[in-house]
Amino acid sequence: MKRFGMAAIIASLVAGCEKPPNVPVEVSEVAVYAPLPGSKMSAAYFVLYNNSDEPITARRFSSPQFASVELHETTTKDGVARMLRLQELVVPAGSFVALREGGKHLMLIGADDSLGLGSTVSISIGYNETGRLIINAPLRARFELDEAH
Amino acid sequence: MKQTELAVPAVNKRYKKSPERPLGSRRILALILLGSTLLSCTQDPADRLPQATVFAEPRLLPEFELLDHTGAAFTRESLAGQWSLVFFGFTHCPDICPLTLQKLALARRQIAGDGGVVPEIVFVSVDPARDTSDAVAAYVSAFGEGIRGAVGDIDALNVLTTALGIFHDRPRNADGGYSVEHSAAVVLIDDRARYHALFSAPHDVQSIVTDLALITSNE
């Protein structure tokens, strides 16, 4: 019985480590921030992996919890910060692109009033002709207010 | 992150412990070298130069008239009496503005914990069409204590931004909206309302903490 229990634990650990087969596109390090008080804008960050043998191009972004979702990039040149809207995100075959704070990000515009910290939001990333990846993530705080005091 | 391994010679257990003997000249030399190495490793951070651009002659700000996030007047006199880290941005900015304010709030928290000269953080909106005192009040409330918002019309803003060399613009987009461009720098105003130093982007919490300790200790 004891041995069976150990085997079951090992099996579940192995299953947890395995990637689903044939996943061409996936994300990690997802961070979706709650809009700051008084603002209906926010941003999402993640690393987008392309496990396939062909480059992918992501162009369609949406979320049922936001009026629109756009791909943007913050650039700081000569000390001036600008935010540029990008039309597409190309991820080479077998590679990844990181969306990070202060760089590329998904801009989440027009937040639903019902959203709050911990609310789960769903973000759809459409790539190539028909590909689609859904990210489900809870809204995080930008800054832990309690620790600030 | 790649870790650097220290090359530690293995102890050769075949050798017996050597008997006590007086320090020879080689050992004294080795000790001096070791001591000097340790000293250089434990150099007081206050001995280093700040990474911020510090003005040899801090410049008194001109008189300006803005409103703070409570709707009260925010003027040059408001900045006297405490050190301030001033950042220019806008509340519809979802990336670089909250990121910068987060770093300033973290720096402020660390300085308070260290018992240093705690600066006030000032967030000045360069988007007068959308940012009211109320909007800025809600926005800055997310970053804890010791942060003040400020708003004003373009002319009023320009009095302050021109004096500080802060760029801001609101170019029209093809869709009829506009985007906001602004300097990413953080300005340090001293407790006599003088432009004292400039922190260029990208910002680093530890550099701000160390630089502020260095700068304020020299005053």
mmCIF file of C-alpha atoms in Angstrom:
data_model
loop_
_atom_site.group_PDB
_atom_site.id
_atom_site.type_symbol
_atom_site.label_atom_id
_atom_site.label_comp_id
_atom_site.label_asym_id
_atom_site.label_seq_id
_atom_site.Cartn_x
_atom_site.Cartn_y
_atom_site.Cartn_z
ATOM 1 C CA MET A 1 0.000 0.000 0.000
ATOM 2 C CA LYS A 2 2.837 2.271 0.990
ATOM 3 C CA ARG A 3 4.674 1.418 -2.229
ATOM 4 C CA PHE A 4 1.530 2.048 -4.270
ATOM 5 C CA GLY A 5 1.118 5.440 -2.638
ATOM 6 C CA MET A 6 4.688 6.419 -3.476
ATOM 7 C CA ALA A 7 4.242 5.263 -7.065
ATOM 8 C CA ALA A 8 1.098 7.343 -7.370
ATOM 9 C CA ILE A 9 2.907 10.411 -6.057
ATOM 10 C CA ILE A 10 5.783 9.915 -8.490
ATOM 11 C CA ALA A 11 3.363 9.369 -11.374
ATOM 12 C CA SER A 12 1.494 12.558 -10.562
ATOM 13 C CA LEU A 13 4.760 14.515 -10.296
ATOM 14 C CA VAL A 14 5.937 13.207 -13.642
ATOM 15 C CA ALA A 15 2.566 14.006 -15.202
ATOM 16 C CA GLY A 16 2.780 17.529 -13.791
ATOM 17 C CA CYS A 17 6.212 18.078 -15.318
ATOM 18 C CA GLU A 18 5.297 16.865 -18.765
ATOM 19 C CA LYS A 19 4.354 19.407 -21.375
ATOM 20 C CA PRO A 20 1.199 18.663 -23.303
ATOM 21 C CA PRO A 21 2.221 17.125 -26.625
ATOM 22 C CA ASN A 22 2.301 19.225 -29.774
ATOM 23 C CA VAL A 23 1.770 22.609 -28.150
ATOM 24 C CA PRO A 24 3.040 24.977 -30.819
ATOM 25 C CA VAL A 25 2.634 28.129 -28.768
ATOM 26 C CA GLU A 26 2.650 28.652 -25.020
ATOM 27 C CA VAL A 27 3.316 31.317 -22.427
ATOM 28 C CA SER A 28 5.061 31.560 -19.088
ATOM 29 C CA GLU A 29 5.794 34.248 -16.501
ATOM 30 C CA VAL A 30 2.354 35.746 -16.933
ATOM 31 C CA ALA A 31 1.648 38.946 -14.983
ATOM 32 C CA VAL A 32 -1.580 40.830 -15.514
ATOM 33 C CA TYR A 33 -1.899 43.901 -13.324
ATOM 34 C CA ALA A 34 -5.125 45.318 -11.976
ATOM 35 C CA PRO A 35 -5.899 48.814 -13.250
ATOM 36 C CA LEU A 36 -4.699 51.441 -10.804
ATOM 37 C CA PRO A 37 -7.430 53.259 -8.879
ATOM 38 C CA GLY A 38 -9.216 55.745 -11.111
ATOM 39 C CA SER A 39 -7.782 54.174 -14.253
ATOM 40 C CA LYS A 40 -9.350 51.758 -16.701
ATOM 41 C CA MET A 41 -6.025 50.891 -18.295
ATOM 42 C CA SER A 42 -3.647 48.153 -17.414
ATOM 43 C CA ALA A 43 -0.998 45.927 -18.903
ATOM 44 C CA ALA A 44 -0.157 42.269 -19.313
ATOM 45 C CA TYR A 45 3.306 40.747 -19.498
ATOM 46 C CA PHE A 46 4.455 37.243 -20.380
ATOM 47 C CA VAL A 47 6.969 35.252 -22.359
ATOM 48 C CA LEU A 48 5.549 33.839 -25.597
ATOM 49 C CA TYR A 49 7.202 30.634 -26.789
ATOM 50 C CA ASN A 50 7.018 29.258 -30.301
ATOM 51 C CA ASN A 51 7.772 25.542 -30.142
ATOM 52 C CA SER A 52 6.980 24.952 -33.792
ATOM 53 C CA ASP A 53 9.329 24.772 -36.765
ATOM 54 C CA GLU A 54 7.854 27.872 -38.394
ATOM 55 C CA PRO A 55 7.790 31.483 -37.240
ATOM 56 C CA ILE A 56 4.480 32.674 -35.871
ATOM 57 C CA THR A 57 2.910 36.102 -36.124
ATOM 58 C CA ALA A 58 0.469 37.207 -33.444
ATOM 59 C CA ARG A 59 -1.869 40.001 -34.569
ATOM 60 C CA ARG A 60 -5.220 39.575 -32.847
ATOM 61 C CA PHE A 61 -5.545 40.375 -29.159
ATOM 62 C CA SER A 62 -8.743 40.588 -27.149
ATOM 63 C CA SER A 63 -10.260 40.037 -23.732
ATOM 64 C CA PRO A 64 -13.895 39.801 -22.653
ATOM 65 C CA GLN A 65 -13.013 41.862 -19.569
ATOM 66 C CA PHE A 66 -11.573 44.808 -21.533
ATOM 67 C CA ALA A 67 -12.976 46.967 -24.327
ATOM 68 C CA SER A 68 -9.824 46.422 -26.376
ATOM 69 C CA VAL A 69 -6.346 44.946 -26.135
ATOM 70 C CA GLU A 70 -3.424 46.376 -28.086
ATOM 71 C CA LEU A 71 0.211 45.458 -28.469
ATOM 72 C CA HIS A 72 2.469 48.321 -27.408
ATOM 73 C CA GLU A 73 6.117 48.967 -26.774
ATOM 74 C CA THR A 74 7.549 51.540 -24.423
ATOM 75 C CA THR A 75 10.759 52.945 -25.797
ATOM 76 C CA THR A 76 13.084 55.301 -24.015
ATOM 77 C CA LYS A 77 15.310 57.183 -26.412
ATOM 78 C CA ASP A 78 17.344 60.224 -25.492
ATOM 79 C CA GLY A 79 15.685 60.117 -22.093
ATOM 80 C CA VAL A 80 12.158 60.420 -23.491
ATOM 81 C CA ALA A 81 9.611 57.644 -22.939
ATOM 82 C CA ARG A 82 7.244 56.966 -25.801
ATOM 83 C CA MET A 83 4.653 54.276 -26.233
ATOM 84 C CA LEU A 84 4.326 52.887 -29.734
ATOM 85 C CA ARG A 85 1.532 50.663 -30.948
ATOM 86 C CA LEU A 86 2.848 47.565 -32.693
ATOM 87 C CA GLN A 87 0.779 45.773 -35.322
ATOM 88 C CA GLU A 88 2.216 42.325 -34.795
ATOM 89 C CA LEU A 89 4.496 40.203 -32.711
ATOM 90 C CA VAL A 90 6.716 37.792 -34.619
ATOM 91 C CA VAL A 91 8.243 34.867 -32.740
ATOM 92 C CA PRO A 92 10.880 32.928 -34.715
ATOM 93 C CA ALA A 93 10.704 29.143 -34.883
ATOM 94 C CA GLY A 94 11.910 27.475 -31.693
ATOM 95 C CA SER A 95 12.318 30.805 -29.971
ATOM 96 C CA PHE A 96 10.481 33.211 -27.688
ATOM 97 C CA VAL A 97 9.689 36.881 -27.214
ATOM 98 C CA ALA A 98 9.467 38.389 -23.737
ATOM 99 C CA LEU A 99 6.919 41.060 -22.931
ATOM 100 C CA ARG A 100 8.391 42.883 -19.944
ATOM 101 C CA GLU A 101 7.752 46.035 -17.927
ATOM 102 C CA GLY A 102 9.283 49.029 -19.644
ATOM 103 C CA GLY A 103 9.244 47.251 -23.019
ATOM 104 C CA LYS A 104 6.724 45.336 -25.086
ATOM 105 C CA HIS A 105 3.396 44.739 -23.381
ATOM 106 C CA LEU A 106 -0.253 44.139 -24.018
ATOM 107 C CA MET A 107 -2.158 47.280 -23.174
ATOM 108 C CA LEU A 108 -5.534 46.470 -21.661
ATOM 109 C CA ILE A 109 -7.963 49.294 -22.362
ATOM 110 C CA GLY A 110 -11.396 49.959 -20.890
ATOM 111 C CA ALA A 111 -11.538 47.602 -17.917
ATOM 112 C CA ASP A 112 -14.872 46.155 -16.896
ATOM 113 C CA ASP A 113 -16.081 47.898 -13.730
ATOM 114 C CA SER A 114 -16.538 44.590 -11.947
ATOM 115 C CA LEU A 115 -12.822 43.770 -12.043
ATOM 116 C CA GLY A 116 -10.792 43.831 -8.868
ATOM 117 C CA LEU A 117 -7.682 42.304 -7.381
ATOM 118 C CA GLY A 118 -7.746 38.567 -7.870
ATOM 119 C CA SER A 119 -10.369 38.659 -10.624
ATOM 120 C CA THR A 120 -9.512 36.204 -13.353
ATOM 121 C CA VAL A 121 -9.117 37.752 -16.770
ATOM 122 C CA SER A 122 -8.934 35.932 -20.040
ATOM 123 C CA ILE A 123 -6.720 37.205 -22.852
ATOM 124 C CA SER A 124 -6.883 35.769 -26.347
ATOM 125 C CA ILE A 125 -3.817 35.858 -28.589
ATOM 126 C CA GLY A 126 -4.572 35.064 -32.209
ATOM 127 C CA TYR A 127 -1.612 34.006 -34.322
ATOM 128 C CA ASN A 128 -1.076 33.107 -37.960
ATOM 129 C CA GLU A 129 -4.342 32.448 -39.797
ATOM 130 C CA THR A 130 -6.321 30.496 -37.269
ATOM 131 C CA GLY A 131 -4.149 29.849 -34.223
ATOM 132 C CA ARG A 132 -5.381 31.016 -30.851
ATOM 133 C CA LEU A 133 -3.925 30.923 -27.363
ATOM 134 C CA ILE A 134 -5.948 31.809 -24.284
ATOM 135 C CA ILE A 135 -4.269 33.135 -21.147
ATOM 136 C CA ASN A 136 -6.283 33.004 -17.929
ATOM 137 C CA ALA A 137 -4.686 34.853 -15.051
ATOM 138 C CA PRO A 138 -5.692 36.616 -11.834
ATOM 139 C CA LEU A 139 -5.241 40.378 -11.610
ATOM 140 C CA ARG A 140 -2.245 41.282 -9.483
ATOM 141 C CA ALA A 141 -1.447 44.444 -7.554
ATOM 142 C CA ARG A 142 1.295 46.670 -8.921
ATOM 143 C CA PHE A 143 2.475 47.489 -5.469
ATOM 144 C CA GLU A 144 1.748 45.755 -2.195
ATOM 145 C CA LEU A 145 0.237 48.663 -0.317
ATOM 146 C CA ASP A 146 0.399 47.020 3.099
ATOM 147 C CA GLU A 147 4.146 46.626 2.823
ATOM 148 C CA ALA A 148 4.543 50.261 1.876
ATOM 149 C CA HIS A 149 3.480 51.512 5.274
ATOM 150 C CA MET B 1 21.729 33.762 -13.555
ATOM 151 C CA LYS B 2 25.183 32.360 -14.038
ATOM 152 C CA GLN B 3 26.999 31.943 -10.790
ATOM 153 C CA THR B 4 30.669 32.455 -10.378
ATOM 154 C CA GLU B 5 32.383 29.768 -8.400
ATOM 155 C CA LEU B 6 35.250 30.632 -6.174
ATOM 156 C CA ALA B 7 38.355 28.603 -6.793
ATOM 157 C CA VAL B 8 39.036 27.136 -3.377
ATOM 158 C CA PRO B 9 42.092 24.895 -3.215
ATOM 159 C CA ALA B 10 41.293 21.476 -1.839
ATOM 160 C CA VAL B 11 42.811 20.596 1.488
ATOM 161 C CA ASN B 12 45.482 17.976 1.096
ATOM 162 C CA LYS B 13 44.954 15.679 4.055
ATOM 163 C CA ARG B 14 48.256 13.896 3.553
ATOM 164 C CA TYR B 15 50.054 16.809 5.082
ATOM 165 C CA LYS B 16 50.186 16.970 8.815
ATOM 166 C CA LYS B 17 49.455 20.175 10.615
ATOM 167 C CA SER B 18 52.633 22.223 10.587
ATOM 168 C CA PRO B 19 54.123 23.081 13.976
ATOM 169 C CA GLU B 20 53.768 26.591 15.354
ATOM 170 C CA ARG B 21 56.369 28.899 13.935
ATOM 171 C CA PRO B 22 56.923 32.643 13.882
ATOM 172 C CA LEU B 23 55.524 34.688 10.986
ATOM 173 C CA GLY B 24 57.991 34.803 8.134
ATOM 174 C CA SER B 25 58.301 37.660 5.664
ATOM 175 C CA ARG B 26 56.300 35.680 3.063
ATOM 176 C CA ARG B 27 53.438 35.194 5.524
ATOM 177 C CA ILE B 28 53.452 38.874 6.467
ATOM 178 C CA LEU B 29 53.299 39.810 2.773
ATOM 179 C CA ALA B 30 50.440 37.372 2.240
ATOM 180 C CA LEU B 31 48.549 38.834 5.195
ATOM 181 C CA ILE B 32 49.012 42.379 3.893
ATOM 182 C CA LEU B 33 47.716 41.313 0.473
ATOM 183 C CA LEU B 34 44.744 39.547 2.049
ATOM 184 C CA GLY B 35 43.976 42.538 4.231
ATOM 185 C CA SER B 36 44.081 44.975 1.355
ATOM 186 C CA THR B 37 41.833 42.696 -0.705
ATOM 187 C CA LEU B 38 39.293 42.498 2.109
ATOM 188 C CA LEU B 39 39.395 46.262 2.556
ATOM 189 C CA SER B 40 38.662 46.852 -1.118
ATOM 190 C CA CYS B 41 35.783 44.360 -0.951
ATOM 191 C CA THR B 42 34.214 46.043 2.049
ATOM 192 C CA GLN B 43 34.523 49.594 0.730
ATOM 193 C CA ASP B 44 31.855 51.834 2.186
ATOM 194 C CA PRO B 45 29.210 52.476 -0.497
ATOM 195 C CA ALA B 46 29.254 56.104 0.593
ATOM 196 C CA ASP B 47 32.760 56.366 -0.870
ATOM 197 C CA ARG B 48 31.523 55.826 -4.403
ATOM 198 C CA LEU B 49 30.342 58.531 -6.736
ATOM 199 C CA PRO B 50 26.609 58.847 -7.295
ATOM 200 C CA GLN B 51 25.211 57.540 -10.543
ATOM 201 C CA ALA B 52 22.799 60.453 -10.656
ATOM 202 C CA THR B 53 23.827 63.718 -12.288
ATOM 203 C CA VAL B 54 24.397 66.012 -9.321
ATOM 204 C CA PHE B 55 24.653 69.735 -9.883
ATOM 205 C CA ALA B 56 27.633 71.471 -8.317
ATOM 206 C CA GLU B 57 25.421 74.525 -7.838
ATOM 207 C CA PRO B 58 21.806 73.468 -7.216
ATOM 208 C CA ARG B 59 19.376 75.783 -8.980
ATOM 209 C CA LEU B 60 16.472 77.437 -7.178
ATOM 210 C CA LEU B 61 13.222 76.616 -8.952
ATOM 211 C CA PRO B 62 11.139 79.456 -10.384
ATOM 212 C CA GLU B 63 7.795 80.283 -8.837
ATOM 213 C CA PHE B 64 5.142 77.965 -10.275
ATOM 214 C CA GLU B 65 1.480 77.303 -9.562
ATOM 215 C CA LEU B 66 -0.009 73.831 -9.795
ATOM 216 C CA LEU B 67 -2.621 71.968 -7.773
ATOM 217 C CA ASP B 68 -1.831 68.902 -5.725
ATOM 218 C CA HIS B 69 -3.978 65.770 -5.625
ATOM 219 C CA THR B 70 -6.134 67.186 -2.837
ATOM 220 C CA GLY B 71 -6.881 70.316 -4.862
ATOM 221 C CA ALA B 72 -4.607 72.499 -2.718
ATOM 222 C CA ALA B 73 -2.046 74.863 -4.229
ATOM 223 C CA PHE B 74 1.239 73.206 -5.115
ATOM 224 C CA THR B 75 4.006 75.765 -5.495
ATOM 225 C CA ARG B 76 7.740 76.148 -5.067
ATOM 226 C CA GLU B 77 7.173 76.673 -1.351
ATOM 227 C CA SER B 78 5.432 73.283 -1.190
ATOM 228 C CA LEU B 79 8.747 71.660 -2.076
ATOM 229 C CA ALA B 80 10.734 73.440 0.639
ATOM 230 C CA GLY B 81 11.313 71.586 3.881
ATOM 231 C CA GLN B 82 11.791 68.094 2.494
ATOM 232 C CA TRP B 83 13.664 66.367 -0.305
ATOM 233 C CA SER B 84 11.495 65.318 -3.239
ATOM 234 C CA LEU B 85 11.793 62.817 -6.056
ATOM 235 C CA VAL B 86 9.721 64.209 -8.912
ATOM 236 C CA PHE B 87 8.489 62.162 -11.864
ATOM 237 C CA PHE B 88 6.414 63.360 -14.805
ATOM 238 C CA GLY B 89 3.841 61.055 -16.379
ATOM 239 C CA PHE B 90 0.115 60.502 -16.834
ATOM 240 C CA THR B 91 -2.544 58.255 -15.347
ATOM 241 C CA HIS B 92 -3.467 56.569 -18.641
ATOM 242 C CA CYS B 93 0.086 55.238 -18.789
ATOM 243 C CA PRO B 94 -0.066 51.531 -17.935
ATOM 244 C CA ASP B 95 3.616 50.620 -18.161
ATOM 245 C CA ILE B 96 6.515 52.985 -17.534
ATOM 246 C CA CYS B 97 4.664 55.323 -15.118
ATOM 247 C CA PRO B 98 3.494 52.706 -12.606
ATOM 248 C CA LEU B 99 6.834 50.937 -12.986
ATOM 249 C CA THR B 100 8.745 54.108 -12.112
ATOM 250 C CA LEU B 101 6.424 55.063 -9.249
ATOM 251 C CA GLN B 102 6.715 51.537 -7.911
ATOM 252 C CA LYS B 103 10.511 51.840 -7.886
ATOM 253 C CA LEU B 104 10.376 55.236 -6.189
ATOM 254 C CA ALA B 105 7.954 53.911 -3.569
ATOM 255 C CA LEU B 106 10.235 50.933 -2.931
ATOM 256 C CA ALA B 107 13.253 53.235 -2.645
ATOM 257 C CA ARG B 108 11.371 55.468 -0.224
ATOM 258 C CA ARG B 109 10.382 52.474 1.884
ATOM 259 C CA GLN B 110 13.956 51.232 2.015
ATOM 260 C CA ILE B 111 15.299 54.663 2.962
ATOM 261 C CA ALA B 112 12.708 54.908 5.749
ATOM 262 C CA GLY B 113 13.788 51.484 6.987
ATOM 263 C CA ASP B 114 17.428 52.544 6.911
ATOM 264 C CA GLY B 115 16.652 55.666 8.941
ATOM 265 C CA GLY B 116 17.756 57.967 6.128
ATOM 266 C CA VAL B 117 16.420 61.258 4.821
ATOM 267 C CA VAL B 118 13.037 60.123 3.510
ATOM 268 C CA PRO B 119 12.031 61.933 0.317
ATOM 269 C CA GLU B 120 8.527 62.779 -0.754
ATOM 270 C CA ILE B 121 7.551 61.381 -4.136
ATOM 271 C CA VAL B 122 5.827 63.807 -6.485
ATOM 272 C CA PHE B 123 3.967 62.613 -9.571
ATOM 273 C CA VAL B 124 3.291 65.519 -11.941
ATOM 274 C CA SER B 125 0.782 64.803 -14.691
ATOM 275 C CA VAL B 126 1.643 66.075 -18.167
ATOM 276 C CA ASP B 127 -1.820 65.129 -19.458
ATOM 277 C CA PRO B 128 -4.031 68.038 -18.320
ATOM 278 C CA ALA B 129 -6.914 67.085 -20.618
ATOM 279 C CA ARG B 130 -7.542 63.832 -18.772
ATOM 280 C CA ASP B 131 -5.852 64.116 -15.402
ATOM 281 C CA THR B 132 -7.797 65.998 -12.751
ATOM 282 C CA SER B 133 -6.738 66.266 -9.113
ATOM 283 C CA ASP B 134 -9.194 63.482 -8.313
ATOM 284 C CA ALA B 135 -7.832 61.183 -11.032
ATOM 285 C CA VAL B 136 -4.277 61.726 -9.877
ATOM 286 C CA ALA B 137 -5.300 61.277 -6.223
ATOM 287 C CA ALA B 138 -6.741 57.856 -6.988
ATOM 288 C CA TYR B 139 -3.714 56.892 -9.066
ATOM 289 C CA VAL B 140 -1.059 57.828 -6.503
ATOM 290 C CA SER B 141 -3.014 56.175 -3.684
ATOM 291 C CA ALA B 142 -1.842 52.828 -5.039
ATOM 292 C CA PHE B 143 1.773 53.579 -4.116
ATOM 293 C CA GLY B 144 1.528 54.016 -0.376
ATOM 294 C CA GLU B 145 2.357 56.948 1.823
ATOM 295 C CA GLY B 146 4.510 59.943 1.056
ATOM 296 C CA ILE B 147 3.429 60.437 -2.535
ATOM 297 C CA ARG B 148 1.826 63.582 -3.849
ATOM 298 C CA GLY B 149 0.177 64.139 -7.208
ATOM 299 C CA ALA B 150 0.215 67.435 -9.092
ATOM 300 C CA VAL B 151 -1.778 68.785 -12.016
ATOM 301 C CA GLY B 152 -1.988 72.009 -13.962
ATOM 302 C CA ASP B 153 -2.621 73.406 -17.426
ATOM 303 C CA ILE B 154 0.087 73.330 -20.056
ATOM 304 C CA ASP B 155 1.300 76.869 -19.386
ATOM 305 C CA ALA B 156 1.560 76.256 -15.663
ATOM 306 C CA LEU B 157 3.297 72.937 -16.264
ATOM 307 C CA ASN B 158 5.778 74.495 -18.632
ATOM 308 C CA VAL B 159 7.064 76.874 -15.961
ATOM 309 C CA LEU B 160 8.245 73.868 -13.970
ATOM 310 C CA THR B 161 9.224 71.523 -16.807
ATOM 311 C CA THR B 162 11.244 74.186 -18.634
ATOM 312 C CA ALA B 163 13.226 74.913 -15.488
ATOM 313 C CA LEU B 164 13.923 71.201 -15.052
ATOM 314 C CA GLY B 165 14.575 70.407 -18.722
ATOM 315 C CA ILE B 166 11.693 67.934 -18.753
ATOM 316 C CA PHE B 167 10.237 67.179 -22.184
ATOM 317 C CA HIS B 168 6.542 66.467 -22.669
ATOM 318 C CA ASP B 169 4.323 66.381 -25.725
ATOM 319 C CA ARG B 170 0.970 64.991 -26.825
ATOM 320 C CA PRO B 171 1.182 64.151 -30.550
ATOM 321 C CA ARG B 172 -2.027 63.246 -32.386
ATOM 322 C CA ASN B 173 -2.550 59.658 -33.503
ATOM 323 C CA ALA B 174 -4.038 58.556 -36.804
ATOM 324 C CA ASP B 175 -7.195 57.446 -34.964
ATOM 325 C CA GLY B 176 -7.849 60.978 -33.687
ATOM 326 C CA GLY B 177 -6.602 60.309 -30.172
ATOM 327 C CA TYR B 178 -3.244 61.294 -28.817
ATOM 328 C CA SER B 179 -0.328 59.693 -27.090
ATOM 329 C CA VAL B 180 1.732 61.263 -24.349
ATOM 330 C CA GLU B 181 5.495 61.468 -24.558
ATOM 331 C CA HIS B 182 7.537 62.568 -21.587
ATOM 332 C CA SER B 183 10.985 62.504 -20.081
ATOM 333 C CA ALA B 184 11.543 59.304 -18.149
ATOM 334 C CA ALA B 185 13.965 60.976 -15.754
ATOM 335 C CA VAL B 186 13.391 61.491 -12.046
ATOM 336 C CA VAL B 187 14.338 64.880 -10.658
ATOM 337 C CA LEU B 188 15.680 65.394 -7.145
ATOM 338 C CA ILE B 189 14.617 68.629 -5.484
ATOM 339 C CA ASP B 190 16.352 69.471 -2.227
ATOM 340 C CA ASP B 191 14.776 70.821 0.932
ATOM 341 C CA ARG B 192 15.404 74.386 -0.244
ATOM 342 C CA ALA B 193 13.336 73.865 -3.406
ATOM 343 C CA ARG B 194 16.437 73.671 -5.579
ATOM 344 C CA TYR B 195 17.000 71.404 -8.566
ATOM 345 C CA HIS B 196 19.717 69.255 -7.064
ATOM 346 C CA ALA B 197 20.171 66.124 -9.179
ATOM 347 C CA LEU B 198 18.789 64.117 -12.072
ATOM 348 C CA PHE B 199 18.253 60.356 -12.185
ATOM 349 C CA SER B 200 18.189 59.173 -15.789
ATOM 350 C CA ALA B 201 16.200 56.113 -16.888
ATOM 351 C CA PRO B 202 16.318 53.186 -16.537
ATOM 352 C CA HIS B 203 15.894 53.499 -12.800
ATOM 353 C CA ASP B 204 17.279 51.152 -10.215
ATOM 354 C CA VAL B 205 15.926 51.129 -6.663
ATOM 355 C CA GLN B 206 19.275 50.423 -5.012
ATOM 356 C CA SER B 207 21.055 53.152 -6.966
ATOM 357 C CA ILE B 208 18.431 55.690 -5.931
ATOM 358 C CA VAL B 209 18.722 54.641 -2.280
ATOM 359 C CA THR B 210 22.522 54.767 -2.275
ATOM 360 C CA ASP B 211 22.723 58.003 -4.242
ATOM 361 C CA LEU B 212 20.225 59.761 -2.013
ATOM 362 C CA ALA B 213 22.135 58.751 1.103
ATOM 363 C CA LEU B 214 25.311 60.040 -0.504
ATOM 364 C CA ILE B 215 23.806 63.296 -1.742
ATOM 365 C CA THR B 216 21.894 64.184 1.418
ATOM 366 C CA SER B 217 24.881 63.356 3.642
ATOM 367 C CA ASN B 218 26.938 65.940 1.790
ATOM 368 C CA GLU B 219 24.459 68.708 2.575
#
